[in-house]
Amino acid sequence: MTRNKLISFCYLFIVGIGFAMLRPSGPETLPFLWGATVLLGLVTMAAFAYVYSRPRSADEELSAYGPPPPDRKQVALWILMLLTAAVFGYARYIAFIQSPDTLVGTLSVSQEGQVWTDGKPISQTSFLKVKALSPVTEEVRLRLVGRLEALQPVLDADGVPTLDANGRWAFRQYTLPQQSEEIVIPAGTSMREEILIDQPFTYLDKVVLLNQPASAVQVAVMQPENSVALFARSGRNVVPVSVLGHINTDPWVYSFKTVLSVKPDYIQYQPDGPYLAVDRQNIRITIDPATPAYERYACSDAYGYDVFATGELLSAPHASNKAAFDQANYLRSYNIGGQMRLRIPREGPSPIHIVQPQGAEEPRKGNGLVEFSLYLRDEIVRVIKQTTPQPNSAFHGALTLGLRYGMQSTVSMANDMYDATPVPPLIPLGKHTDRLIADEFRYSGINHVLAVSGLHVTIITVMFMGIFIMLKVSKKIYVPFIVFALVVFAIITGARPSTLRAVIMNSLFLLTWGYMGESVRSSALLGVPVAALMILLQNPAMAIDPSFTLSFGAILSLAILTQPFFDLFKRLKGNDFAVLVILLSVLTWGFAAHWFLVVTWRFWIFFTVLGIALFALSRFLTERGFKPLGDYGLANLPPGIAGFLAAQFGIQIGMMFPLSPFYFYRWPVAGAYANIIAIPLVGVVLQLSMLAGLLGIIPGIGIYLALFLSAANWVFSIGFLLIGHYFSRWFIYPFMIKPTTYDLFVYFGIVAIFAYWRPLWFRVVRPAWRNASQSRRLIYGALLALIGAGIVWGRQAEVEKMRPEGKLEISVLSVGYASGIFIDTPDRAAILIDTAMVVTNPSYRVDAERTILPQIYAKQITELDALVVTDPAPEHSAGLYTVFMGIDVDRLFHPASVAPLLAKEPVAGVLAERSPARLKHRLSGTAVEPRSIAAGDVIYQSEYKGKPILVEAVGPAAGDSQAPLSIRVQFGEFSMLIPSDLDFEQQKAFLANTPPEKLKAQVVVAPHHGTAGIETITLGLPDDMPQRIADITGPLLKATGAEAVIFEFGNPRSVEPLLYKEARKIYGLARRAAEDILPGALNVATDTDGAIHISSDGSTYHVYTQLSETGSEVDEPTLLETGGW
Amino acid sequence: MEQGAAKIAKMLAFAILMGVAITAFNPHYRQAFLAIARGQPQESPIWKSNLEYYPDIVLPGMPPWKPVIPVDDYAVQSVSQAAAQP
């Protein structure tokens, strides 16, 4: 296979995976897909043998010196090979995401009787499924009868399962007769619907039909794969399961917890039930420091230990908001089927035990190479701890060894706490900040140095090559050593996709360079797709993982875009070069000083006009011989620097600008500048840190050499930390609209045209145009116009899909015990009501940043027509500053009670800065002035096709400086009431003072998160609280006549630290009261249902929940129910 | 490639010289050097600044790490605030 064919095969394999992600087929197609892959593969191989075995003609020999003539056999071979690759990719992904079920047998029932057809026997003890193979028109009842080989572990004196001397779990086996409960397949069951049987079987002897349906029906009995996900459940108070397995990766040790990845061998799903062998997937187990023998788990030695753990096995939740992090998908990508958080009982046995094989003095160890790598890593950490002070040591650990968890709570160098540490900062910065170093890196766009990737691996490769060359070792000898070192490095740093990619690529480069004499560039072009194929073969879900795409995006951008940018910029010489510098300076000023201006059309029109004018002036001056720079340009810079600058443009345009907003809704604009210094500097810091770590291990003099190197490196790494600190202060980390897949497709199409414009122009477009007749030119022009129109039409369709015109769309976001409601009106005005909470304990979380702004930018909205803060309580207003910094706000509305909050920093500073008195914001249209409103004031009013749109305040009464702002949203015949944080007294006043027609609404948000009345409590819940709720909240809800009640609820602990238990109880009472008062009304809550979305066309409306969309409502039993065995 | 190797050698030599100078003039690095020389690296201010960084990794001869069980902030806060209530 030639190089180009191999490269194309790899890329088409990825295309196949992409297609499977967009249009996945069911598990039943898998045998066909694998069959097709094998068949196509065989045909392709045969075609290869045929094409390459026959002698080459003279024309073909000559084709090596020019473009090959078209050959139908070659074309057919290409098509076959690419088709094989795509089908292979498709099949691999489907196999990865689906647990293939094995057909145990089929039961066909007709008037004549029943026929059982055997499939494959049950391979191991497993739960079974019954699946309808034809539509069921009449109820079918049946029972499975068989046997169960129940495994019960041999316990030691402490009741802990044991391992035999060979390291296998010791079991006693009982063979028991087994039969299922009565299985009812109701009439109306459609084809392919499945019913999971609660009882496990090892052998199925017969299927007993309990009734005789009049019509023919066919059902299959299937054996599902025993993956961890099959046993995981969602919800609260789940029945605990027991797990026998081993720790299969290095534990992640945090300051407050340790996370273990356990590969289960057996799971006991039902209490006192049999242990079932597990086929695949891992469990993520979290333990806290109170766990007995915690220190044995919170260290690298724990890798490989056999463990017995008991706890609730939970499936990860899907995202509870649109555009939010989907933990379920994330964990599935990493082959994790469930999570356990082990609770330490006040008395009784520990929930986790390390188990040793019988007769052994120590627990079993893991893979020798991994053990060695982890030992080496711990030794290097020990050296770092002795030679580099905090916070630099955390940075060195993350940079050199991928220890990112050590950086998680490391605050900025500018934090005052370092003044009191044993080694205070070398340079006092003076400006205190609580920001973490990792956040500073994120904001300044240099966070990538913490993700061990190509940069690190290349630096280490070069470092080792340099050392071996200094020692005059032949490359044929040292190449294997470096490849081994890179493998160890990958293991040490956690073998993330970006690291694996880099290690595979660098190893390929080293091997082809060392033994085949290949050049660096040709190795890179081959290495990228081969590395991708190797990673995706093992885990195809990685194809859309940010660490994979960003890593490959970076290397492809470097390989493909650096040269075109260099060619472009080197044409700009003399005055033109000066114009380029001026334009970049203007852009930089815009980025740093006024981001909201940069994202307006008016800025880009001004910028374009300025560019044209300056280039015209440049030409004019050049023609008159005024050239103060002479012919100086990019090409005059040293090649390394010029190439590096061009590469930075390539990275930003090819990877950061499109993919960073796609994954994170943000683009670290500072990165374009900070990396110019940071990347060369990180080469120094990484090499010195790595050398110090390795030398420090040498007994005797090693630690002194490490100390000297680290002392020098301390200065360099302070420089690096300062880059992160200052660039994060000078630039903002702006939110950006999330491009859709269609947008990315168009964008990368344009980028590809830019990258390959030369061959496209000279080989395709120009010759075709020159040789074309007039009529053909017309056809070309029309085709081009058609493509342009298609792109515009596609874009319009995308916008319409995101924000359908004529629809009122309201999202009550799931932001815990707080409020954030986003309204997208039928005429596409964006209104945000409340800004959610900032939680600081136990971890720092800003919901405005994490949930609200991504939600808005996911709809490609860049401006809020109105922002409303209904109450000064932090659960409504704490995110105000973040929202202001994240998006342009046209108007700000608030009740009188919020006015004092607006006078406090940091909001006061932002409002002063954005004051209409400032010319800068008046000109850019980004000024904002707060407006206090009361009942009767209009927030937004419009009309869509004759239907009125009205967002108005219905409370508090004018002059009330305490009550929150209550809002009513109306579109045509639909209305929704948002009362905000009304307490009991305010609810009474609101009901008394509001006209009844303004209270009427189809959808109402429960006041005060469903915990009104908590303000009346000092200690303990009063017995009459249900009655109080019925007497006060009841009439208000009844007056609305609502058909749906929404509760904005979550963990109340951060808002009500003293009364959080009472808040939970009141919430439960309020939900029940709502059900009693409005029987038949939909009763949903953001804690159990995720975000609640309401959509209306002005006549009808539809309420749906985020978790019902993703199919993971909390408290819903997932795959298995507990049952007898 | 040979030029690259020479650069690395120069960088290494420069870094060691710079490190020696910093160790000589910076009091914390000087104390760290002396603590290591005395065979008491645990007395070094650099080691002390890193006590909470991967605490499970200790120096040879030091007792194995024992975790500090965190106190529930909320519990402490709620008890003290409840006590302050009338």
Coordinates of N, CA and C in Angstrom, one line a residue, chain A residues 576-716:
Chain A
D576 N 4.0 48.2 3.3 CA 2.9 47.2 3.5 C 3.1 46.5 4.8
F577 N 4.3 46.2 5.1 CA 4.6 45.5 6.4 C 4.2 46.4 7.6
A578 N 4.5 47.7 7.4 CA 4.2 48.6 8.5 C 2.7 48.7 8.6
V579 N 1.9 48.6 7.5 CA 0.5 48.6 7.6 C 0.0 47.4 8.3
L580 N 0.6 46.2 8.0 CA 0.2 45.0 8.7 C 0.4 45.2 10.2
V581 N 1.5 45.7 10.6 CA 1.8 45.9 12.0 C 0.7 46.9 12.6
I582 N 0.4 48.0 11.9 CA -0.6 48.9 12.4 C -2.0 48.2 12.6
L583 N -2.4 47.5 11.6 CA -3.7 46.8 11.6 C -3.7 45.8 12.8
L584 N -2.6 45.1 13.0 CA -2.6 44.1 14.1 C -2.7 44.8 15.4
S585 N -2.0 46.0 15.5 CA -2.1 46.8 16.7 C -3.5 47.3 17.0
V586 N -4.2 47.7 16.0 CA -5.6 48.2 16.2 C -6.4 47.0 16.7
L587 N -6.2 45.9 16.1 CA -7.0 44.7 16.5 C -6.7 44.3 17.9
T588 N -5.4 44.4 18.3 CA -5.0 44.0 19.6 C -5.6 45.0 20.6
W589 N -5.6 46.3 20.3 CA -6.3 47.2 21.2 C -7.7 46.9 21.4
G590 N -8.4 46.5 20.3 CA -9.8 46.2 20.3 C -10.0 44.9 21.2
F591 N -9.2 43.9 21.0 CA -9.3 42.7 21.8 C -9.1 43.0 23.3
A592 N -8.1 43.8 23.6 CA -7.8 44.1 25.0 C -8.7 45.1 25.7
A593 N -9.1 46.1 25.0 CA -9.8 47.2 25.6 C -11.3 47.2 25.4
H594 N -11.8 46.6 24.4 CA -13.2 46.7 24.1 C -13.7 45.6 23.3
W595 N -13.8 44.4 23.9 CA -14.1 43.2 23.2 C -15.5 43.3 22.5
F596 N -16.5 43.9 23.3 CA -17.8 44.0 22.7 C -17.9 44.8 21.5
L597 N -16.9 45.7 21.3 CA -16.9 46.5 20.0 C -16.4 45.6 18.9
V598 N -15.4 44.8 19.2 CA -14.8 43.9 18.2 C -15.8 43.0 17.5
V599 N -16.8 42.6 18.3 CA -17.8 41.6 17.8 C -18.9 42.3 17.1
T600 N -18.8 43.6 16.8 CA -19.9 44.3 16.1 C -19.5 44.5 14.6
W601 N -20.5 44.5 13.8 CA -20.2 44.8 12.4 C -19.6 46.1 12.1
R602 N -20.0 47.1 13.0 CA -19.5 48.5 12.7 C -18.0 48.5 12.9
F603 N -17.4 47.7 13.8 CA -16.0 47.6 14.0 C -15.3 47.1 12.7
W604 N -15.9 46.0 12.2 CA -15.2 45.3 11.1 C -15.4 46.1 9.8
I605 N -16.5 46.9 9.7 CA -16.6 47.8 8.5 C -15.5 48.9 8.6
F606 N -15.4 49.4 9.8 CA -14.3 50.4 10.1 C -12.9 49.8 9.8
F607 N -12.7 48.6 10.3 CA -11.4 48.0 10.2 C -11.1 47.7 8.7
T608 N -12.1 47.3 7.9 CA -11.8 47.0 6.5 C -11.5 48.3 5.8
V609 N -12.3 49.4 6.1 CA -12.1 50.7 5.4 C -10.7 51.2 5.8
L610 N -10.3 51.0 7.1 CA -9.0 51.5 7.5 C -7.9 50.7 6.8
G611 N -8.1 49.4 6.7 CA -7.1 48.6 6.0 C -6.9 49.0 4.5
I612 N -8.0 49.2 3.8 CA -8.0 49.6 2.4 C -7.3 50.9 2.3
A613 N -7.6 51.9 3.2 CA -7.0 53.2 3.1 C -5.5 53.2 3.4
L614 N -5.1 52.4 4.4 CA -3.7 52.3 4.7 C -2.9 51.7 3.6
F615 N -3.4 50.6 3.0 CA -2.7 49.9 2.0 C -2.6 50.9 0.7
A616 N -3.7 51.6 0.5 CA -3.6 52.6 -0.6 C -2.6 53.7 -0.4
L617 N -2.5 54.1 0.9 CA -1.5 55.1 1.3 C -0.1 54.6 1.1
S618 N 0.0 53.3 1.6 CA 1.3 52.6 1.5 C 1.8 52.6 0.0
R619 N 0.9 52.2 -0.9 CA 1.3 52.1 -2.3 C 1.6 53.5 -2.8
F620 N 0.8 54.5 -2.4 CA 1.1 55.9 -2.9 C 2.5 56.3 -2.4
L621 N 2.8 56.0 -1.1 CA 4.1 56.5 -0.6 C 5.2 55.7 -1.3
T622 N 5.0 54.4 -1.5 CA 6.0 53.6 -2.1 C 6.3 54.0 -3.5
E623 N 5.3 54.4 -4.3 CA 5.5 54.9 -5.6 C 6.3 56.2 -5.7
R624 N 6.1 56.9 -4.6 CA 6.9 58.2 -4.5 C 8.2 58.0 -3.8
G625 N 8.6 56.8 -3.6 CA 9.9 56.5 -3.1 C 10.1 56.7 -1.6
F626 N 8.9 56.9 -0.9 CA 9.0 57.1 0.6 C 8.9 55.7 1.3
K627 N 10.1 55.2 1.6 CA 10.0 53.8 2.2 C 11.0 53.8 3.4
P628 N 10.5 54.3 4.5 CA 11.4 54.4 5.7 C 11.8 53.0 6.2
L629 N 11.1 51.9 5.9 CA 11.5 50.6 6.3 C 12.3 49.9 5.2
G630 N 12.4 50.6 4.1 CA 13.1 49.9 2.9 C 12.2 48.8 2.4
D631 N 12.8 47.6 2.2 CA 12.0 46.4 1.8 C 11.9 45.4 3.0
Y632 N 12.0 45.9 4.2 CA 12.0 45.1 5.3 C 10.6 44.4 5.5
G633 N 10.6 43.1 5.8 CA 9.4 42.4 6.0 C 9.6 41.2 6.8
L634 N 8.6 40.3 6.8 CA 8.6 39.1 7.6 C 9.8 38.2 7.2
A635 N 10.1 38.2 5.9 CA 11.1 37.3 5.3 C 12.5 37.8 5.8
N636 N 12.6 39.0 6.3 CA 13.9 39.5 6.9 C 14.2 39.0 8.3
L637 N 13.1 38.6 8.9 CA 13.3 38.1 10.3 C 14.0 36.8 10.3
P638 N 14.7 36.4 11.3 CA 15.4 35.1 11.3 C 14.3 34.0 11.0
P639 N 14.7 33.0 10.2 CA 13.7 32.0 9.8 C 12.9 31.4 10.9
G640 N 13.6 31.1 12.0 CA 12.9 30.5 13.1 C 11.8 31.3 13.7
I641 N 12.1 32.6 13.8 CA 11.1 33.5 14.4 C 9.9 33.7 13.4
A642 N 10.3 34.0 12.1 CA 9.3 34.2 11.1 C 8.4 33.0 11.0
G643 N 9.0 31.8 11.0 CA 8.2 30.6 10.9 C 7.3 30.4 12.1
F644 N 7.8 30.7 13.3 CA 7.1 30.6 14.5 C 5.8 31.5 14.5
L645 N 6.0 32.8 14.0 CA 4.9 33.7 13.9 C 3.8 33.2 12.9
A646 N 4.3 32.7 11.8 CA 3.3 32.1 10.8 C 2.6 30.9 11.4
A647 N 3.3 30.1 12.2 CA 2.7 28.9 12.8 C 1.7 29.3 13.8
Q648 N 1.9 30.4 14.6 CA 0.9 30.9 15.5 C -0.4 31.3 14.8
F649 N -0.2 32.0 13.6 CA -1.4 32.3 12.9 C -2.1 31.0 12.4
G650 N -1.3 30.0 12.0 CA -1.9 28.7 11.6 C -2.7 28.1 12.7
I651 N -2.1 28.1 13.9 CA -2.8 27.4 15.0 C -4.1 28.1 15.4
Q652 N -4.0 29.5 15.4 CA -5.2 30.2 15.8 C -6.3 30.0 14.7
I653 N -6.0 30.1 13.5 CA -7.0 30.1 12.4 C -7.5 28.6 12.2
G654 N -6.6 27.7 12.3 CA -6.9 26.3 12.0 C -7.5 25.5 13.2
M655 N -7.2 26.0 14.4 CA -7.6 25.2 15.5 C -8.3 26.0 16.6
M656 N -7.7 27.0 17.1 CA -8.2 27.7 18.3 C -9.5 28.4 18.0
F657 N -9.5 29.2 16.9 CA -10.6 30.1 16.6 C -11.9 29.3 16.3
P658 N -11.9 28.2 15.6 CA -13.1 27.4 15.4 C -13.4 26.4 16.5
L659 N -12.4 25.8 17.0 CA -12.7 24.6 17.9 C -12.8 25.0 19.4
S660 N -12.1 26.1 19.8 CA -12.3 26.5 21.2 C -13.7 26.9 21.5
P661 N -14.3 27.8 20.6 CA -15.8 28.1 20.9 C -16.7 26.9 20.7
F662 N -16.3 25.9 19.8 CA -17.1 24.8 19.6 C -17.2 23.9 20.9
Y663 N -16.1 23.8 21.6 CA -16.1 23.0 22.8 C -16.4 23.8 24.0
F664 N -15.8 25.0 24.1 CA -15.9 25.7 25.4 C -16.6 27.0 25.3
Y665 N -17.2 27.3 24.2 CA -17.9 28.6 24.0 C -17.1 29.8 24.2
R666 N -15.8 29.6 24.3 CA -14.9 30.8 24.5 C -13.6 30.7 23.6
W667 N -13.0 31.8 23.4 CA -11.8 31.8 22.6 C -10.8 32.6 23.4
P668 N -9.7 32.0 23.9 CA -8.7 32.8 24.6 C -7.9 33.7 23.7
V669 N -8.5 34.9 23.6 CA -7.9 35.8 22.6 C -6.4 36.2 23.0
A670 N -6.2 36.2 24.3 CA -4.8 36.5 24.8 C -3.8 35.5 24.3
G671 N -4.2 34.3 24.0 CA -3.3 33.2 23.6 C -2.5 33.5 22.4
A672 N -3.1 34.3 21.4 CA -2.4 34.6 20.2 C -1.1 35.4 20.5
Y673 N -1.2 36.2 21.6 CA 0.0 37.0 22.0 C 0.9 36.3 23.0
A674 N 0.2 35.7 24.1 CA 1.0 35.2 25.2 C 1.8 34.0 24.7
N675 N 1.3 33.2 23.7 CA 2.1 32.1 23.3 C 3.4 32.4 22.6
I676 N 3.4 33.6 22.0 CA 4.7 34.0 21.3 C 5.8 34.0 22.3
I677 N 5.6 34.3 23.6 CA 6.6 34.2 24.6 C 6.5 32.9 25.3
A678 N 5.3 32.4 25.5 CA 5.2 31.2 26.4 C 5.8 30.0 25.8
I679 N 5.6 29.8 24.5 CA 6.0 28.5 23.9 C 7.5 28.4 23.9
P680 N 8.3 29.4 23.5 CA 9.7 29.2 23.7 C 10.2 29.0 25.1
L681 N 9.5 29.7 26.0 CA 9.8 29.7 27.4 C 9.5 28.3 28.0
V682 N 8.4 27.7 27.6 CA 8.1 26.4 28.1 C 9.1 25.3 27.7
G683 N 9.7 25.5 26.6 CA 10.8 24.6 26.1 C 11.9 24.6 27.2
V684 N 12.3 25.7 27.7 CA 13.3 25.8 28.7 C 12.9 25.2 30.0
V685 N 11.7 25.6 30.4 CA 11.2 25.2 31.8 C 11.0 23.7 31.7
L686 N 10.5 23.1 30.7 CA 10.2 21.7 30.7 C 11.5 20.9 30.6
Q687 N 12.4 21.3 29.8 CA 13.7 20.6 29.7 C 14.5 20.6 31.0
L688 N 14.5 21.8 31.6 CA 15.3 21.9 32.9 C 14.6 21.1 34.0
S689 N 13.3 21.2 34.0 CA 12.5 20.4 35.0 C 12.7 18.9 34.9
M690 N 12.6 18.5 33.6 CA 12.8 17.0 33.3 C 14.2 16.6 33.7
L691 N 15.2 17.4 33.3 CA 16.6 17.0 33.6 C 16.8 17.0 35.1
A692 N 16.3 18.0 35.8 CA 16.5 18.1 37.2 C 15.9 16.9 37.9
G693 N 14.6 16.5 37.4 CA 14.0 15.4 38.0 C 14.7 14.1 37.8
L694 N 15.3 13.9 36.6 CA 16.0 12.7 36.3 C 17.4 12.7 37.1
L695 N 18.1 13.8 37.0 CA 19.4 13.9 37.7 C 19.2 13.7 39.2
G696 N 18.1 14.3 39.7 CA 17.9 14.2 41.2 C 17.8 12.8 41.7
I697 N 17.4 11.9 40.9 CA 17.3 10.5 41.3 C 18.6 9.9 41.6
I698 N 19.7 10.4 40.9 CA 21.0 9.8 41.1 C 21.5 10.0 42.5
P699 N 21.8 8.9 43.2 CA 22.3 9.1 44.6 C 23.5 10.0 44.7
G700 N 23.6 10.7 45.8 CA 24.8 11.5 46.0 C 24.7 12.9 45.4
I701 N 25.4 13.1 44.3 CA 25.5 14.4 43.7 C 24.2 14.9 43.0
G702 N 23.4 13.9 42.7 CA 22.2 14.1 41.8 C 21.3 15.2 42.4
I703 N 21.1 15.2 43.7 CA 20.1 16.1 44.3 C 20.7 17.6 44.2
Y704 N 22.0 17.7 44.3 CA 22.6 19.0 44.2 C 22.5 19.6 42.8
L705 N 22.8 18.7 41.8 CA 22.6 19.2 40.4 C 21.2 19.6 40.2
A706 N 20.2 18.8 40.7 CA 18.8 19.1 40.6 C 18.5 20.4 41.2
L707 N 19.1 20.6 42.4 CA 18.8 21.9 43.1 C 19.3 23.1 42.3
F708 N 20.5 23.0 41.7 CA 21.0 24.1 40.9 C 20.1 24.4 39.7
L709 N 19.8 23.2 39.0 CA 19.0 23.4 37.8 C 17.6 24.0 38.2
S710 N 17.0 23.5 39.3 CA 15.7 24.0 39.7 C 15.8 25.4 40.1
A711 N 16.9 25.8 40.7 CA 17.0 27.2 41.1 C 16.9 28.1 39.9
A712 N 17.6 27.7 38.8 CA 17.6 28.5 37.6 C 16.2 28.4 37.0
N713 N 15.6 27.3 37.1 CA 14.3 27.0 36.5 C 13.2 27.8 37.2
W714 N 13.4 28.0 38.5 CA 12.5 28.7 39.4 C 12.3 30.1 38.8
V715 N 13.4 30.7 38.3 CA 13.3 32.1 37.7 C 12.5 32.0 36.4
F716 N 12.8 31.0 35.6 CA 12.2 30.9 34.3 C 10.7 30.6 34.5

